Short mmCIF file of C-alpha atoms in Angstrom, two decimals:
data_model
loop_
_atom_site.label_atom_id
_atom_site.label_comp_id
_atom_site.label_asym_id
_atom_site.label_seq_id
_atom_site.Cartn_x
_atom_site.Cartn_y
_atom_site.Cartn_z
CA MET A 111 40.28 -2.71 11.62
CA ILE A 112 38.60 -6.09 11.32
CA SER A 113 40.98 -8.93 10.50
CA THR A 114 41.05 -10.65 7.11
CA LYS A 115 39.90 -13.85 8.77
CA ALA A 116 36.94 -12.10 10.36
CA LYS A 117 36.03 -10.55 7.02
CA VAL A 118 36.04 -14.00 5.41
CA LEU A 119 33.90 -15.41 8.20
CA ASN A 120 31.58 -12.44 7.93
CA HIS A 121 31.15 -13.17 4.21
CA GLN A 122 30.55 -16.85 4.84
CA GLN A 123 27.99 -16.18 7.55
CA ALA A 124 26.24 -13.57 5.41
CA ALA A 125 26.02 -16.04 2.54
CA LYS A 126 24.27 -18.58 4.76
CA LYS A 127 20.66 -18.01 5.70
CA PHE A 128 19.90 -18.60 9.37
CA ILE A 129 16.28 -19.33 10.21
CA LYS A 130 15.09 -17.93 13.54
CA CYS A 131 11.38 -18.72 13.20
CA VAL A 132 9.41 -21.39 11.32
CA VAL A 133 5.76 -20.55 10.64
CA TRP A 134 3.36 -23.42 10.02
CA ASP A 135 0.09 -23.68 8.15
CA LEU A 136 -2.35 -26.12 9.80
CA ASP A 137 -4.73 -27.93 7.41
CA ASN A 138 -2.94 -30.64 5.42
CA THR A 139 0.38 -29.30 6.72
CA LEU A 140 0.62 -29.73 10.48
CA TRP A 141 -2.21 -32.24 10.36
CA ASP A 142 -3.93 -34.28 7.67
CA GLY A 143 -7.43 -33.02 6.90
CA VAL A 144 -9.34 -29.73 6.94
CA LEU A 145 -10.47 -28.78 10.44
CA LEU A 146 -13.72 -27.07 9.43
CA GLU A 147 -14.76 -29.86 7.05
CA ASP A 148 -13.61 -33.15 8.58
CA ASP A 149 -14.93 -34.90 11.68
CA CYS A 150 -11.37 -35.28 12.92
CA VAL A 151 -7.84 -34.46 11.85
CA ASP A 152 -4.67 -36.41 12.53
CA LEU A 153 -1.16 -35.11 13.07
CA ARG A 154 1.24 -35.95 10.31
CA ASP A 155 3.66 -38.65 11.42
CA GLU A 156 6.83 -36.57 11.40
CA VAL A 157 5.40 -33.31 12.75
CA VAL A 158 5.90 -33.78 16.50
CA GLU A 159 9.55 -34.77 16.07
CA ILE A 160 10.18 -31.80 13.77
CA ILE A 161 8.53 -29.32 16.14
CA LYS A 162 10.42 -30.58 19.18
CA THR A 163 13.75 -30.76 17.36
CA LEU A 164 13.44 -27.22 16.01
CA ASP A 165 12.55 -26.06 19.50
CA SER A 166 15.63 -27.79 20.96
CA ARG A 167 17.78 -26.00 18.37
CA GLY A 168 16.49 -22.60 19.52
CA ILE A 169 14.36 -22.02 16.42
CA LEU A 170 11.06 -20.34 17.32
CA GLN A 171 7.77 -21.43 15.77
CA SER A 172 4.40 -19.88 15.02
CA ILE A 173 1.29 -20.41 12.90
CA ALA A 174 -0.26 -18.66 9.92
CA SER A 175 -3.53 -20.41 9.13
CA LYS A 176 -6.83 -19.44 7.53
CA ASN A 177 -9.08 -21.07 10.06
CA ASP A 178 -11.42 -20.66 13.01
CA ALA A 179 -9.11 -19.47 15.77
CA ALA A 180 -10.93 -20.99 18.75
CA LYS A 181 -11.38 -24.38 17.12
CA ALA A 182 -7.81 -24.49 15.83
CA MET A 183 -6.30 -23.60 19.21
CA ALA A 184 -8.50 -26.20 20.90
CA GLN A 185 -7.19 -28.79 18.44
CA LEU A 186 -3.58 -27.77 19.11
CA GLN A 187 -4.22 -28.07 22.84
CA GLU A 188 -5.67 -31.55 22.29
CA PHE A 189 -2.45 -32.47 20.49
CA GLU A 190 -0.47 -30.83 23.36
CA LEU A 191 1.41 -28.62 20.92
CA HIS A 192 -0.07 -25.17 21.58
CA GLU A 193 2.79 -24.01 23.82
CA TYR A 194 5.31 -24.37 21.00
CA PHE A 195 3.73 -21.59 18.91
CA LEU A 196 4.33 -17.91 19.69
CA TYR A 197 1.92 -15.21 18.52
CA PRO A 198 -0.13 -17.58 16.30
CA GLN A 199 -2.08 -15.85 13.52
CA ILE A 200 -5.24 -17.87 12.91
CA ASN A 201 -7.57 -15.70 10.86
CA TRP A 202 -8.67 -15.02 7.29
CA ASN A 203 -5.93 -12.56 6.39
CA SER A 204 -3.27 -13.18 3.77
CA LYS A 205 -0.41 -15.40 4.88
CA SER A 206 2.10 -12.63 4.13
CA SER A 207 0.31 -10.22 6.47
CA SER A 208 0.22 -12.89 9.17
CA LEU A 209 3.96 -13.46 8.78
CA GLN A 210 4.61 -9.74 9.07
CA GLU A 211 2.54 -9.58 12.26
CA ILE A 212 4.50 -12.46 13.78
CA ALA A 213 7.81 -10.85 12.82
CA LYS A 214 6.70 -7.57 14.40
CA SER A 215 5.60 -9.31 17.61
CA LEU A 216 8.87 -11.25 17.90
CA ASN A 217 10.93 -8.24 16.78
CA LEU A 218 12.78 -10.37 14.23
CA GLY A 219 13.76 -9.60 10.67
CA ILE A 220 11.44 -11.17 8.10
CA ASP A 221 14.50 -12.53 6.28
CA THR A 222 15.03 -14.96 9.18
CA PHE A 223 11.63 -16.64 8.66
CA ALA A 224 10.60 -19.88 6.97
CA PHE A 225 7.00 -20.63 5.98
CA ILE A 226 5.49 -24.11 5.48
CA ASP A 227 2.24 -24.63 3.56
CA ASP A 228 0.65 -27.28 1.34
CA GLN A 229 -1.05 -24.80 -1.00
CA LEU A 230 1.00 -23.53 -3.94
CA PHE A 231 -1.13 -20.39 -4.06
CA GLU A 232 -0.23 -19.49 -0.46
CA LEU A 233 3.46 -20.21 -1.02
CA GLU A 234 3.50 -18.07 -4.15
CA GLU A 235 1.66 -15.22 -2.39
CA VAL A 236 4.31 -15.15 0.32
CA LYS A 237 7.16 -15.44 -2.19
CA PHE A 238 5.77 -12.49 -4.12
CA SER A 239 5.03 -10.28 -1.10
CA LEU A 240 7.97 -11.33 1.09
CA PRO A 241 10.74 -12.68 -1.14
CA GLU A 242 13.14 -12.81 1.84
CA VAL A 243 11.09 -15.62 3.46
CA LEU A 244 12.20 -19.21 2.88
CA CYS A 245 9.08 -20.97 1.55
CA ILE A 246 8.79 -24.74 2.00
CA ASN A 247 6.16 -27.03 0.51
CA ALA A 248 4.60 -29.30 3.14
CA ALA A 249 5.33 -32.23 0.81
CA GLU A 250 9.03 -31.67 1.63
CA LEU A 251 8.68 -31.92 5.42
CA ALA A 252 10.77 -35.07 5.60
CA ASN A 253 13.85 -33.09 4.57
CA LEU A 254 13.24 -30.07 6.81
CA LEU A 255 15.54 -30.93 9.70
CA ALA A 256 18.45 -31.62 7.35
CA LEU A 257 18.33 -28.18 5.72
CA PRO A 258 21.47 -26.17 6.53
CA GLU A 259 19.25 -23.16 7.35
CA MET A 260 17.75 -25.20 10.21
CA ASN A 261 21.07 -26.28 11.69
CA PRO A 262 22.82 -23.64 13.80
CA ARG A 263 26.54 -24.14 14.31
CA PHE A 264 26.13 -24.38 18.08
CA ILE A 265 23.17 -25.26 20.28
CA THR A 266 23.73 -23.35 23.49
CA LYS A 267 21.93 -23.24 26.81
CA ASP A 268 20.27 -20.02 25.63
CA SER A 269 19.18 -21.77 22.42
CA LYS A 270 17.42 -24.55 24.28
CA LEU A 271 15.58 -22.05 26.49
CA ARG A 272 14.79 -19.49 23.76
CA ARG A 273 11.07 -20.23 23.47
CA LEU A 274 10.62 -20.12 27.25
CA MET A 275 12.46 -16.78 27.33
CA TYR A 276 10.05 -15.39 24.75
CA ILE A 277 7.10 -16.70 26.75
CA GLY A 278 8.54 -14.82 29.72
CA ASP A 279 8.67 -11.71 27.51
CA ILE A 280 4.98 -12.14 26.69
CA ILE A 281 4.15 -12.28 30.41
CA ARG A 282 6.25 -9.16 31.05
CA ASN A 283 4.63 -7.29 28.18
CA ASN A 284 1.13 -8.20 29.37
CA SER A 285 2.06 -7.02 32.85
CA GLU A 286 3.33 -3.73 31.44
CA LYS A 287 0.07 -3.15 29.52
CA THR A 288 -1.94 -3.28 32.75
CA PHE A 289 0.54 -1.29 34.84
CA VAL A 290 -0.52 2.19 35.89
CA GLY A 291 2.45 4.54 36.03
CA THR A 292 5.52 5.57 34.05
CA GLN A 293 7.76 3.14 32.19
CA GLU A 294 10.57 3.78 34.66
CA GLU A 295 8.23 2.92 37.54
CA PHE A 296 7.24 -0.29 35.76
CA LEU A 297 10.87 -1.21 35.11
CA ALA A 298 11.59 -0.76 38.81
CA THR A 299 8.98 -3.45 39.60
CA LEU A 300 10.89 -6.03 37.53
CA ASN A 301 13.83 -6.20 39.99
CA MET A 302 16.31 -6.47 37.12
CA THR A 303 19.93 -7.55 37.57
CA PHE A 304 22.35 -6.79 34.74
CA THR A 305 25.59 -8.75 35.04
CA ILE A 306 28.78 -7.90 33.13
CA SER A 307 31.65 -10.36 33.20
CA SER A 308 34.77 -11.25 31.27
CA ALA A 309 33.80 -13.92 28.74
CA GLN A 310 34.82 -17.40 29.82
CA GLU A 311 35.48 -20.36 27.55
CA GLU A 312 31.99 -21.73 28.26
CA ASP A 313 30.51 -18.43 26.99
CA LEU A 314 32.14 -18.54 23.55
CA GLN A 315 29.54 -20.60 21.71
CA ARG A 316 26.85 -18.17 22.80
CA ALA A 317 29.16 -15.24 21.99
CA GLU A 318 29.63 -16.46 18.42
CA GLU A 319 25.88 -17.04 18.16
CA LEU A 320 25.24 -13.46 19.27
CA THR A 321 27.52 -12.05 16.57
CA VAL A 322 25.70 -14.11 13.93
CA ARG A 323 22.12 -13.59 15.12
CA THR A 324 22.11 -9.97 16.32
CA ASN A 325 21.49 -7.46 13.53
CA GLN A 326 19.51 -4.52 14.90
CA LEU A 327 21.36 -3.54 18.09
CA ASN A 328 24.79 -4.15 16.58
CA THR A 329 27.40 -1.45 15.97
CA THR A 330 29.35 -3.09 13.14
CA GLY A 331 27.80 -6.38 12.04
CA TYR A 332 31.19 -8.08 12.41
CA THR A 333 30.96 -11.81 13.01
CA TYR A 334 33.68 -13.65 14.90
CA SER A 335 34.33 -17.36 15.11
CA TYR A 336 34.68 -19.34 18.33
CA ASP A 337 38.46 -19.51 17.79
CA GLU A 338 38.80 -15.77 17.23
CA LEU A 339 36.73 -15.00 20.30
CA ASN A 340 38.84 -17.41 22.31
CA HIS A 341 41.94 -15.54 21.14
CA PHE A 342 40.45 -12.20 22.22
CA ARG A 343 39.42 -13.72 25.55
CA GLN A 344 43.03 -14.66 26.32
CA SER A 345 44.67 -11.59 24.78
CA ASP A 346 46.06 -8.88 27.07
CA LYS A 347 45.38 -6.41 24.23
CA HIS A 348 41.62 -7.01 24.23
CA LYS A 349 38.65 -7.03 26.56
CA LEU A 350 35.83 -9.42 25.69
CA LEU A 351 32.86 -8.88 27.99
CA ILE A 352 29.51 -10.63 27.98
CA ALA A 353 26.32 -9.51 29.72
CA SER A 354 23.26 -11.29 31.06
CA LEU A 355 19.95 -10.00 32.37
CA ASP A 356 17.57 -11.46 34.95
CA ASP A 357 14.39 -10.22 36.57
CA LYS A 358 11.60 -11.52 38.77
CA TYR A 359 10.10 -13.45 35.85
CA GLY A 360 13.32 -15.32 35.05
CA SER A 361 16.42 -15.02 32.91
CA TYR A 362 16.82 -13.33 29.53
CA GLY A 363 20.08 -15.27 29.14
CA LYS A 364 23.30 -13.88 27.69
CA ILE A 365 22.12 -10.79 25.84
CA GLY A 366 25.11 -8.51 25.29
CA LEU A 367 28.66 -8.63 24.00
CA ILE A 368 31.44 -6.04 23.71
CA LEU A 369 34.91 -6.39 22.24
CA VAL A 370 37.47 -3.69 22.99
CA GLU A 371 40.95 -3.43 21.49
CA CYS A 372 43.25 -1.94 24.13
CA GLN A 373 46.29 -0.02 22.95
CA GLU A 374 48.52 2.00 25.26
CA LEU A 375 46.83 5.35 24.69
CA VAL A 376 43.60 4.46 22.89
CA TRP A 377 40.92 1.85 23.42
CA THR A 378 38.68 1.01 20.45
CA ILE A 379 35.29 -0.68 20.69
CA LYS A 380 35.35 -3.16 17.80
CA LEU A 381 31.91 -4.57 18.46
CA LEU A 382 29.00 -3.74 20.75
CA LEU A 383 25.73 -5.61 20.48
CA MET A 384 22.58 -6.28 22.49
CA SER A 385 19.81 -8.76 21.87
CA CYS A 386 16.70 -7.08 20.50
CA ARG A 387 14.68 -8.89 23.20
CA VAL A 388 15.90 -6.38 25.79
CA MET A 389 15.21 -3.30 23.65
CA SER A 390 12.22 -2.29 25.78
CA ARG A 391 14.03 -2.82 29.08
CA SER A 392 16.13 0.35 28.70
CA VAL A 393 19.40 -1.38 29.60
CA GLY A 394 21.17 -0.95 26.26
CA THR A 395 23.62 1.74 27.41
CA ILE A 396 24.87 -0.03 30.54
CA MET A 397 27.77 -1.86 28.83
CA LEU A 398 28.77 1.28 26.92
CA ASN A 399 28.80 3.42 30.07
CA TYR A 400 30.80 0.74 31.88
CA ILE A 401 33.51 0.75 29.17
CA MET A 402 33.54 4.56 29.18
CA THR A 403 34.15 4.52 32.94
CA LEU A 404 36.91 1.91 32.58
CA ALA A 405 38.63 3.94 29.86
CA LYS A 406 38.49 7.10 31.94
CA ASN A 407 39.90 5.29 34.98
CA ASN A 408 42.75 3.99 32.80
CA ASN A 409 43.49 7.47 31.36
CA VAL A 410 43.06 6.38 27.75
CA ARG A 411 41.06 7.81 24.86
CA LEU A 412 38.01 5.84 23.80
CA ARG A 413 37.00 5.29 20.21
CA SER A 414 34.48 3.03 18.55
CA GLU A 415 34.04 1.56 15.12
CA PHE A 416 30.60 1.87 13.57
CA VAL A 417 29.30 0.44 10.29
CA SER A 418 25.84 1.69 9.35
CA ASN A 419 23.23 -0.58 7.80
CA ASP A 420 19.46 -0.43 7.34
CA ARG A 421 18.80 -1.89 10.82
CA ASN A 422 21.25 -0.52 13.36
CA ARG A 423 20.50 3.22 13.40
CA MET A 424 19.39 2.92 17.04
CA MET A 425 22.95 2.02 18.01
CA TYR A 426 24.29 5.11 16.25
CA VAL A 427 21.75 7.24 18.13
CA SER A 428 22.89 5.61 21.39
CA TYR A 429 26.49 6.54 20.61
CA LYS A 430 25.53 10.15 19.86
CA PHE A 431 23.53 10.45 23.09
CA ALA A 432 26.55 9.06 24.95
CA GLY A 433 28.71 11.87 23.55
CA PHE A 434 30.58 10.09 20.73
CA GLN A 435 31.59 12.29 17.78
CA GLU A 436 32.92 11.33 14.37
CA PHE A 437 36.73 11.22 14.39
CA ALA A 438 37.49 9.64 11.01
CA LYS A 439 35.84 7.76 8.17
CA GLN A 440 37.19 4.94 6.00
CA GLY A 441 34.59 3.96 3.40
CA ASP A 442 31.59 2.52 5.26
CA LEU A 443 33.56 2.43 8.51
CA GLN A 444 33.12 5.38 10.86
CA ILE A 445 35.50 5.96 13.75
CA LEU A 446 33.81 7.72 16.67
CA GLU A 447 35.51 9.18 19.72
CA ASN A 448 34.30 10.17 23.18
CA ASN A 449 36.09 12.72 25.38
CA LEU A 450 34.72 10.95 28.50
CA THR A 451 33.58 14.16 30.16
CA ARG A 452 29.94 13.08 30.38
CA ILE A 453 29.31 9.54 31.58
CA GLN A 454 25.77 8.68 32.60
CA PRO A 455 25.24 6.72 35.83
CA PHE A 456 23.61 3.30 35.65
CA PRO A 457 19.78 3.43 35.75
CA GLU A 458 18.40 3.27 39.27
CA TYR A 459 15.88 0.57 38.32
CA VAL A 460 18.66 -1.94 37.51
CA ASN A 461 21.07 -3.66 39.85
CA VAL A 462 24.36 -3.81 37.92
CA LYS A 463 26.85 -6.52 38.93
CA ILE A 464 30.44 -6.56 37.64
CA LEU A 465 32.24 -9.94 37.79
CA ASN A 466 35.86 -10.89 37.02
#
């Protein structure tokens, strides 16, 4: 069972809203003036610093603007800011629909978004349609960077490279759209390397970040602090493994984490999670199959804790496909068990490396 300390941390983390993407309006928000009416527009004084600071903190950014798309993008290029905005929505649709399109493209929950606009009507429309979104009046930009929602506990190497990793995803996705053949044949062209290693001290900030940020491909939703993870890392009763993924386009970073409690006769997976960015790469079962193989080689039974929520059904399906069956239930907590008679080999299109 999860420790009391972890439960408290889980409650504290749940009570705090973490912003993963800030979506900007343009006219009289990012710049002063109305692009289609004024001869020229000028960036607001604090905007460049805010954009670059958010980017350095690993917070993604996009645009939802009612504007002429070609002219607006040309203006952003002139300001040398266009590369900071992923999947910009510059059209005449409602701001709420633009936000939903961005969330879908980034595969992020809408409750992790913030929206900045100068028009009260637009802010109210988003608040009404998407109450989970943090709405910020452009008049309050000076306070933006100080908001607790904009200040992650750690800024990791993966955080600093997050936007570039998403840009790499866009390139991969565009390549896949033009590829002629099956998905497995396309995946083979990526030359992927999936690396599993025992978590080291330098991995713990990212490991904590993964437990806080990952909601969809997460078996329990437990969050663990740096100190707890460091305890598990050094404990001979636990295995704390972290995974990374690379391909010919670059690195996805540290994208997977698994915590296993190792008793004499039974191992229990306390947490298994994967970043949603690798959902389409068909690598989600590699860590699970690795632990199943380890358990079988050590002649122990393998169980897993699972806590269902409205986002993680895919992980439950993955467990069922891997042969896990319900063993016990304690409230919302399900205990699953695998008899380890059917362990799938690693996919042929991935080179799997095991370190430490």
